Coordinates of C-alpha atoms in Angstrom, one line a residue:
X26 CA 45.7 80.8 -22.5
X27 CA 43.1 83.5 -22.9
X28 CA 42.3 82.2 -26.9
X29 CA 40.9 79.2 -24.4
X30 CA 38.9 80.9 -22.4
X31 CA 35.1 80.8 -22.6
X32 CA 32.9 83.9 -21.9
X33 CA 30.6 83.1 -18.6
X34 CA 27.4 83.5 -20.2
X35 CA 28.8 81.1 -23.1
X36 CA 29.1 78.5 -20.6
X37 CA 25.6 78.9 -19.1
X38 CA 24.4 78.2 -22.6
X39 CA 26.8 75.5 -23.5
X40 CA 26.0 73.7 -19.8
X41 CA 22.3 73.0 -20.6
X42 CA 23.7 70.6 -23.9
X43 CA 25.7 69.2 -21.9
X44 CA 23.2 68.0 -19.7
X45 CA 21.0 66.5 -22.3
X46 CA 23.8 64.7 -23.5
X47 CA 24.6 63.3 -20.4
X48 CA 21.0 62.4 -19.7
X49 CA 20.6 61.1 -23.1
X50 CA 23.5 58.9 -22.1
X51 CA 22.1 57.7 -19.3
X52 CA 18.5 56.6 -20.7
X53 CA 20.7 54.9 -23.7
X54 CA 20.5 51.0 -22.4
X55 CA 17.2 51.5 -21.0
X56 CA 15.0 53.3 -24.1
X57 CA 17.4 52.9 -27.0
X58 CA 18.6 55.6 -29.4
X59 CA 15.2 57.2 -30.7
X60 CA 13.6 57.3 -26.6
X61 CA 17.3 58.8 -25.2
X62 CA 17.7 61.1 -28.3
X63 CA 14.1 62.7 -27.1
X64 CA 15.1 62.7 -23.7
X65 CA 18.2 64.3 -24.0
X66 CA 16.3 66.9 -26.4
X67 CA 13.7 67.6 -23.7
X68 CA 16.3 68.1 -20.9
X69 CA 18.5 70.0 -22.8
X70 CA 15.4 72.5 -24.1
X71 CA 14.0 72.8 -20.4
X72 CA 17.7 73.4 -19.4
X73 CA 18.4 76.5 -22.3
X74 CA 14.6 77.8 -21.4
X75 CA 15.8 78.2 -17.5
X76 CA 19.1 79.5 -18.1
X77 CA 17.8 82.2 -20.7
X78 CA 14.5 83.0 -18.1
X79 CA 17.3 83.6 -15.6
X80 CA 20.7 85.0 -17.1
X81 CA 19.4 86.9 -19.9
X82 CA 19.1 90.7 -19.2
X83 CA 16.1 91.2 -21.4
X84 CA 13.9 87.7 -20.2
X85 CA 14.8 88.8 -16.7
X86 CA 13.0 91.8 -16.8
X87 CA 9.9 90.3 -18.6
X88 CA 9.7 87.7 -16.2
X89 CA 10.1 90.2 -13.6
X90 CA 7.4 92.1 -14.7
X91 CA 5.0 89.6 -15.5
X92 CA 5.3 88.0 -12.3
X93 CA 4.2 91.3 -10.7
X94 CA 1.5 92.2 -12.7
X95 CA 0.4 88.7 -12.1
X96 CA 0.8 88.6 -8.7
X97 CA -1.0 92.1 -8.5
X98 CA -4.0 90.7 -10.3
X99 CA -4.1 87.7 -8.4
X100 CA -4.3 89.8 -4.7
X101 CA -7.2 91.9 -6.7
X102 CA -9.0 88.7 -7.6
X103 CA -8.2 87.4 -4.1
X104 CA -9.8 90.5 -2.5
X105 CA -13.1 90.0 -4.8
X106 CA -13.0 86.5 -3.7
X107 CA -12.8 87.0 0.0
X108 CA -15.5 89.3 -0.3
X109 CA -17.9 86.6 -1.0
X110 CA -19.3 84.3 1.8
X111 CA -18.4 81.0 2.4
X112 CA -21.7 79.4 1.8
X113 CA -21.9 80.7 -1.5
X114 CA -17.9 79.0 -2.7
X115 CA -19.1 76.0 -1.1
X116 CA -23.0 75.8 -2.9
X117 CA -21.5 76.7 -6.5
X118 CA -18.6 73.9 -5.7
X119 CA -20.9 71.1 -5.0
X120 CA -23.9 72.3 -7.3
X121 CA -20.6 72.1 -9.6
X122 CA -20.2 68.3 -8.8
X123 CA -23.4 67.2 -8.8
X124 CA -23.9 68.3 -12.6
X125 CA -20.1 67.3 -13.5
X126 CA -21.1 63.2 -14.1
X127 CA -23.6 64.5 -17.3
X128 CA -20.3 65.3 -19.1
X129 CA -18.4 63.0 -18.7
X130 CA -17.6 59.6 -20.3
X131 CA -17.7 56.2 -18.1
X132 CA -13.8 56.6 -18.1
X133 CA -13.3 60.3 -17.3
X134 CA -16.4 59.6 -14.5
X135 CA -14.4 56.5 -12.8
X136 CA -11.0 58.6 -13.1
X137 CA -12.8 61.5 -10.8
X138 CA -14.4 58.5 -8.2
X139 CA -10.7 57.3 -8.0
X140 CA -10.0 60.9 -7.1
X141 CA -12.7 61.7 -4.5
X142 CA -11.4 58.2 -2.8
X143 CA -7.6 59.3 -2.5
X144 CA -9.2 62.9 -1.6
X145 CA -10.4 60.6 1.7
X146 CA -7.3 59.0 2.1
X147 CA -4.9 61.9 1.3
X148 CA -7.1 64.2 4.6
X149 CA -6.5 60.8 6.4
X150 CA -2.9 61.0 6.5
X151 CA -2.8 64.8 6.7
X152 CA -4.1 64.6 10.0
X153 CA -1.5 62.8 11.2
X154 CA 1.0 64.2 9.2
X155 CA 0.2 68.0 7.9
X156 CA -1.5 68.8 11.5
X157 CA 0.3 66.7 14.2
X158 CA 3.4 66.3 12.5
X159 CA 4.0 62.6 12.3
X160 CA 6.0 60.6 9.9
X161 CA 3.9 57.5 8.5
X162 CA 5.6 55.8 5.9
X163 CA 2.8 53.0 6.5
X164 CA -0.4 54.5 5.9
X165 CA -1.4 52.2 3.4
X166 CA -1.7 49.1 5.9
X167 CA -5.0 50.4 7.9
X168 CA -6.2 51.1 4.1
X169 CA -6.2 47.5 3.2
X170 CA -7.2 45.9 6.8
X171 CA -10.3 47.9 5.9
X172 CA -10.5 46.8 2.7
X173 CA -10.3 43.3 4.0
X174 CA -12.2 43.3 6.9
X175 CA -15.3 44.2 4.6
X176 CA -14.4 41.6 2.2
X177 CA -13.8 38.7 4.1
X178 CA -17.1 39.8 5.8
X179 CA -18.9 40.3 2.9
X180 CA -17.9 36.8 1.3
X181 CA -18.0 34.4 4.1
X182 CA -21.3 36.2 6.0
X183 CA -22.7 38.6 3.6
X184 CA -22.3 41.4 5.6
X185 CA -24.1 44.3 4.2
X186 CA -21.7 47.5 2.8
X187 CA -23.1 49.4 5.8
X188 CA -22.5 47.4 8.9
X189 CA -18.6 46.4 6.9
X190 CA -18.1 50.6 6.5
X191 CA -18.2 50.5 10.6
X192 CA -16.4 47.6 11.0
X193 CA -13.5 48.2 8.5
X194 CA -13.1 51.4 10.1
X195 CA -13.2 50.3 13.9
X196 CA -10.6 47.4 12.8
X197 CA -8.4 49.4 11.5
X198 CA -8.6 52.4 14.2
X199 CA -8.0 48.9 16.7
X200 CA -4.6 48.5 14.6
X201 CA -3.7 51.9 15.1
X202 CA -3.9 52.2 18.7
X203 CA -2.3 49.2 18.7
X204 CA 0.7 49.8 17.2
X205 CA 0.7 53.6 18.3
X206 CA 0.8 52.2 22.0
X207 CA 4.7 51.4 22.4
X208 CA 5.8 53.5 19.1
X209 CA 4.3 57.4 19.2
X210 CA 6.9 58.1 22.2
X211 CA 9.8 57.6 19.2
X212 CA 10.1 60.8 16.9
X213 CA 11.5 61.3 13.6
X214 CA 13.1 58.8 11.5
X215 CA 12.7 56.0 14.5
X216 CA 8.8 56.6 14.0
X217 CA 9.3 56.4 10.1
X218 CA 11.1 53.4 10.2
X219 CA 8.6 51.3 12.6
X220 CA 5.5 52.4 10.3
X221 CA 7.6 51.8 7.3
X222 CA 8.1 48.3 9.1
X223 CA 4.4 47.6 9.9
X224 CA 3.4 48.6 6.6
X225 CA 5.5 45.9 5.0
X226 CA 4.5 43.3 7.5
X227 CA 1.0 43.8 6.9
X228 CA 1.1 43.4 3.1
X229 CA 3.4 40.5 3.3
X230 CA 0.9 38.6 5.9
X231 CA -2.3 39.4 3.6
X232 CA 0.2 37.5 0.6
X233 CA 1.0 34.7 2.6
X234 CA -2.1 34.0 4.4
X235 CA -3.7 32.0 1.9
X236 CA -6.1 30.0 4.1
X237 CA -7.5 33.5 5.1
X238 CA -6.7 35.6 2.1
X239 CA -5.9 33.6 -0.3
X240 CA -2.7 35.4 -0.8
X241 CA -1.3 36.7 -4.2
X242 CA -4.7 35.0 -5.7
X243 CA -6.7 38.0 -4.0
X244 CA -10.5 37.8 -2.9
X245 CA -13.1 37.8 -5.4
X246 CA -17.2 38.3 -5.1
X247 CA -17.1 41.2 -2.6
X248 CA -20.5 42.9 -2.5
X249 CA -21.2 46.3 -3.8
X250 CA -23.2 49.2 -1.7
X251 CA -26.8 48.8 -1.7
X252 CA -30.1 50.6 0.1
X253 CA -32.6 48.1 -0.4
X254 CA -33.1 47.2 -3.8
X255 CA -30.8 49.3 -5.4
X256 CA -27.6 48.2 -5.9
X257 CA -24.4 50.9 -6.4
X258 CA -23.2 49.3 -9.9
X259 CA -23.8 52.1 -12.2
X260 CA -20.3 54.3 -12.3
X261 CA -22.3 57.4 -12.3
X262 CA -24.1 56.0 -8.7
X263 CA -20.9 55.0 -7.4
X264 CA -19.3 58.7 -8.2
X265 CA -22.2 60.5 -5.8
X266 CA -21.5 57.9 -3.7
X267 CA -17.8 58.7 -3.4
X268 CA -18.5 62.1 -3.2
X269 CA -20.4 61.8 -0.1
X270 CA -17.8 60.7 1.6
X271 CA -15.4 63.0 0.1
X272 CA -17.6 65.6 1.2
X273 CA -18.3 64.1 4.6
X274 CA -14.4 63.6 5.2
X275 CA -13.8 67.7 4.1
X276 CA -16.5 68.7 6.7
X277 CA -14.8 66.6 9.6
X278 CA -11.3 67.1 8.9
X279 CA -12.5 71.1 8.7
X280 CA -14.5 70.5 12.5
X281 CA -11.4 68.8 13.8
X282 CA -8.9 71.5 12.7
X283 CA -10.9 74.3 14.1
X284 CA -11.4 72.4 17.6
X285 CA -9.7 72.7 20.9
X286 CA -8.1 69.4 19.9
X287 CA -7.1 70.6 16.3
X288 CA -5.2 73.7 17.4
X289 CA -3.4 71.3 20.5
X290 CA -2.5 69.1 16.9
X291 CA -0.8 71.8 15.5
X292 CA 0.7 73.1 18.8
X293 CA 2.2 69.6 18.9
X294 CA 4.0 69.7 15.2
X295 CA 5.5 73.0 16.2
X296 CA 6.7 72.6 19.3
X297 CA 6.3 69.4 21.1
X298 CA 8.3 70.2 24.2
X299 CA 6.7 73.5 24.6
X300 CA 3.0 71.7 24.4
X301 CA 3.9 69.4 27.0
X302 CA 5.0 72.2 29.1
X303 CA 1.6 74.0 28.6
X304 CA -0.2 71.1 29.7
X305 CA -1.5 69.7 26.2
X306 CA -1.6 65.9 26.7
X307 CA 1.2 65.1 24.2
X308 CA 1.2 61.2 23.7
X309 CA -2.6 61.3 24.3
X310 CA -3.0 63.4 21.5
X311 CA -0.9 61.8 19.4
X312 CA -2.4 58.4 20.0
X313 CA -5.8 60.1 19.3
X314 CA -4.7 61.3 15.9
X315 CA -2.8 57.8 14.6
X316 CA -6.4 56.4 15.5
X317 CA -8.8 58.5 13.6
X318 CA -6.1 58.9 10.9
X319 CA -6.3 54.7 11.3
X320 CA -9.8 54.8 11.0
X321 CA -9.6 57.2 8.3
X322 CA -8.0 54.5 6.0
X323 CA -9.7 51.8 7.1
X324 CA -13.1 53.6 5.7
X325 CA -11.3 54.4 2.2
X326 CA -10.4 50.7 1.9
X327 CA -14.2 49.1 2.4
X328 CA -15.4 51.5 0.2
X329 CA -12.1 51.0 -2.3
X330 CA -12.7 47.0 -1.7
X331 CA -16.8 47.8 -2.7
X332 CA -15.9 49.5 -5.7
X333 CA -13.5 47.1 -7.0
X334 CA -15.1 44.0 -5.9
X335 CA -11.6 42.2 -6.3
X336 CA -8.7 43.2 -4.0
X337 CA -5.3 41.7 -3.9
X338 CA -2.4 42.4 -1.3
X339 CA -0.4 43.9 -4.6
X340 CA -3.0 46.7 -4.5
X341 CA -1.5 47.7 -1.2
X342 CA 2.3 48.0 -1.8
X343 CA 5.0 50.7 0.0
X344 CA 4.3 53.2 -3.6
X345 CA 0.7 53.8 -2.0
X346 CA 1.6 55.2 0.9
X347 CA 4.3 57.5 -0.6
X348 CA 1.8 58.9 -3.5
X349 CA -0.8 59.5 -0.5
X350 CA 2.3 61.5 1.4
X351 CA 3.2 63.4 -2.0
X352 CA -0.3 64.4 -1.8
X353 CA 0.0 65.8 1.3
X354 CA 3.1 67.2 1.0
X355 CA 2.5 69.0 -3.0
X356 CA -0.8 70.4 -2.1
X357 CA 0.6 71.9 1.7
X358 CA 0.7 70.3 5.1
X359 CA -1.9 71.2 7.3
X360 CA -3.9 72.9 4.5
X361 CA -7.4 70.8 3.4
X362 CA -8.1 73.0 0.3
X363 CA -3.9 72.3 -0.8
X364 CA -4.4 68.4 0.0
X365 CA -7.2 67.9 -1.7
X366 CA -5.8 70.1 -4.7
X367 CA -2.8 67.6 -4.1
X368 CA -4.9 64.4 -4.7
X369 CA -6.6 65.6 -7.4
X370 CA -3.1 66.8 -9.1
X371 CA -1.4 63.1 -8.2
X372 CA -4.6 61.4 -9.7
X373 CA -5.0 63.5 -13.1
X374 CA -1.7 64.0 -14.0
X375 CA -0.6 60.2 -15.0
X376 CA -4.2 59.8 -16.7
X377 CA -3.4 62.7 -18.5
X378 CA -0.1 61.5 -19.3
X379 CA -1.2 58.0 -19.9
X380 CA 0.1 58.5 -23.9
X381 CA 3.5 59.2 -23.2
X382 CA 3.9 56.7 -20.7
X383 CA 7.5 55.8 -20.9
X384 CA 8.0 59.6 -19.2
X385 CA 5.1 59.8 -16.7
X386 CA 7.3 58.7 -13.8
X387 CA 10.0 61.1 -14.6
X388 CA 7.9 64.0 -15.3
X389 CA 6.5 63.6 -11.6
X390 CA 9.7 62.4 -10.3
X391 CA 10.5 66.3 -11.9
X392 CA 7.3 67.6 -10.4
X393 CA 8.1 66.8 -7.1
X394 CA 11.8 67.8 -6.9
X395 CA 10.7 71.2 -8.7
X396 CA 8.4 72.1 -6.1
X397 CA 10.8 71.1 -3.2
X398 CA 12.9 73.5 -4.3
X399 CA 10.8 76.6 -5.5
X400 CA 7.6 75.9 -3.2
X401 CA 8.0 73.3 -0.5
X402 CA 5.1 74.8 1.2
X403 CA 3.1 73.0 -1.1
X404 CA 0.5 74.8 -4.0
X405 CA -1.8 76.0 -1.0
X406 CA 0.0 76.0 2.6
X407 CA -2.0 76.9 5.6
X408 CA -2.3 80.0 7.1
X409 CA 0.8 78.9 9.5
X410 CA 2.5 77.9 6.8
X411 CA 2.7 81.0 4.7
X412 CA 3.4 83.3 8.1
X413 CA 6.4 80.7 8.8
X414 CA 7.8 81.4 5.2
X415 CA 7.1 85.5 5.2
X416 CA 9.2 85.1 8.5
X417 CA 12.1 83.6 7.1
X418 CA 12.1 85.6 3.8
X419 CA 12.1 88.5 5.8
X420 CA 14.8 87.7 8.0
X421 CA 16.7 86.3 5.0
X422 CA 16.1 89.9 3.7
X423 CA 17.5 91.6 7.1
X424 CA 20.1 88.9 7.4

């Protein structure tokens, strides 16, 4: 029986084949022999590389090293970093963004608009669910009664892009205290469910409403930003104008997390019952943060529905509102730098991918599942955040 027997380290090199094979398998019926042959090549490569990185004495300690020289280099940097004032990051950043449209291509400059709008909606949903702690599986339905509100506006009155950006918002803030009324005493899952719920209803109302909406046809004709006589049409007008809001949206969602009310959000996602013992207003709060988050949304999806000119209900499906929440979630909870790192991540990658497109879906599907696992703080967690995690590596070390 021991002529049978295969060595351990054998059948850590052996395992990885046999999961490209398997995966090969798999993607057979669905991509043929040539697409599941490169599939279970790539799986089975990625699969060898990680075992080798891991098990083999020699990569070990190269990885080892490497990852403390660079993480030694990257504290040094930090420090140099830190040492410089605030002001200065945040001039060179935007002086950066002002001059970035002059090299770029009317592709690669409607790509980075599309960005700076989910940037808007991603700090949206962050405040409701990276700083108060609130599952909202339905985000994306106060994003498209904005984006209708303006556009029914705009069509049958000619409301101006102004008066609609106030209106989209306040309608869709009205929503969210609505429905945040009778559901923000739920928690959990039970809260999930209900916005998962009201999500779906609202999308399948705006496709069967067809003497208001004109259902799966969509609305057509909406009217485009305009002060006076110049009209927001050019792509390189409508990226400054996106970045004013992005910009705008950064500097409030900042405010907000450094006031009274920000740090009785956070209070709140740690411990609720021991917030409502110290006297912070619990459901209040809550309802306070669904609204703005609301209104949030609603203000993406006027200037979304401007941009466009055309919106249909299929622009506002349940895969929305789970890409803005892997935003949140890759980039870190709570953190503004991490979500809108996250955003901008989530909006580059499948462009960037856009050649291989047969794999984009699983190489973020791989994304995300990698970074549960090895990060789950996200790329840049808040403060909190990282002290949470030294805590519980350092009792895993004592423990």
């Amino acid at each position: 029986m021991t002529l049978f027997r295969i060595p351990h380290f054998t059948f850590r090199v052996l395992r990885p084949l046999l999961i490209g094979g398997w995966f090969g398998l798999l993607s057979f019926p669905f991509m043929g022999v040539k697409g599941a042959a490169q599939v279970a090549l790539a799986v089975a490569a990625g699969s060898l590389l990680w075992v080798l990185g891991t098990q083999w004495a020699p990569a070990r300690t190269f990885f080892r090293t490497s990852t403390i020289f660079l993480q030694a280099r990257g504290e040094a940097l930090a420090g140099r970093w830190k040492r410089l004032p605030v002001a200065a990051w945040a001039t060179t950043l935007v002086a950066a963004l002002l001059v970035l449209p002059f090299g770029l291509d009317a592709y690669a400059l409607d790509v980075t608009t599309l960005a700076a709008l989910y940037i808007v909606l991603a700090l949206g949903l962050n405040l409701v669910v990276g700083q108060t702690g609130l599952l909202h599986l339905g985000y994306v339905a106060f994003y498209a009664l904005g984006a209708y509100t303006y556009a029914l506006l705009s069509i049958h009155f000619q409301v101006s892009f102004w008066l609609g950006l106030l209106l989209g918002a306040a309608m869709a803030a009205a929503f969210g205290f609505i429905l945040g009324l009778p559901v923000l005493r739920l928690r959990g899952d039970y809260l999930a469910i209900v916005t998962l719920g009201f999500g779906e209803i609202t999308r399948l109302v705006l496709n069967n409403w067809d003497s208001l909406t004109r259902g799966p046809n969509g609305l057509l004709g909406i009217g485009r930003p305009a002060v006076g006589d110049f009209v927001f049409r050019d792509p390189m007008a409508l990226y400054y104008l996106f970045l004013a809001l992005g910009l705008f949206t950064i500097f409030v969602m900042a405010r907000l997390q450094r006031s009274r009310i920000g740090r009785a959000w956070i209070a709140i996602r740690e411990d609720e019952l021991a917030a409502e013992v110290a006297g912070v207003p619990v459901v209040r709060l809550k309802l306070l943060a669904f609204t703005l988050g609301a209104a949030w949304a609603g203000l993406a999806g006027v200037f979304f529905a401007a941009k466009i000119t055309f919106i249909t209900p299929e622009s506002f499906t349940f895969m929305e509102s789970v890409i803005i929440l892997c935003m949140v979630v890759l980039g870190g909870m709570g953190s503004i730098p991490g979500v809108v790192l996250g955003a901008v991540i989530l909006v580059l990658l499948p462009e960037a991918l856009r050649e291989v497109q047969l794999y984009r879906m699983l190489f973020f599907g791989a994304l995300m599942v990698a970074m549960m696992v090895f990060r789950p703080q996200g790329f840049l967690p808040s403060p909190r955040r990282r002290l949470e995690l030294g805590q519980r590596r350092s009792a895993g070390v004592q423990g």
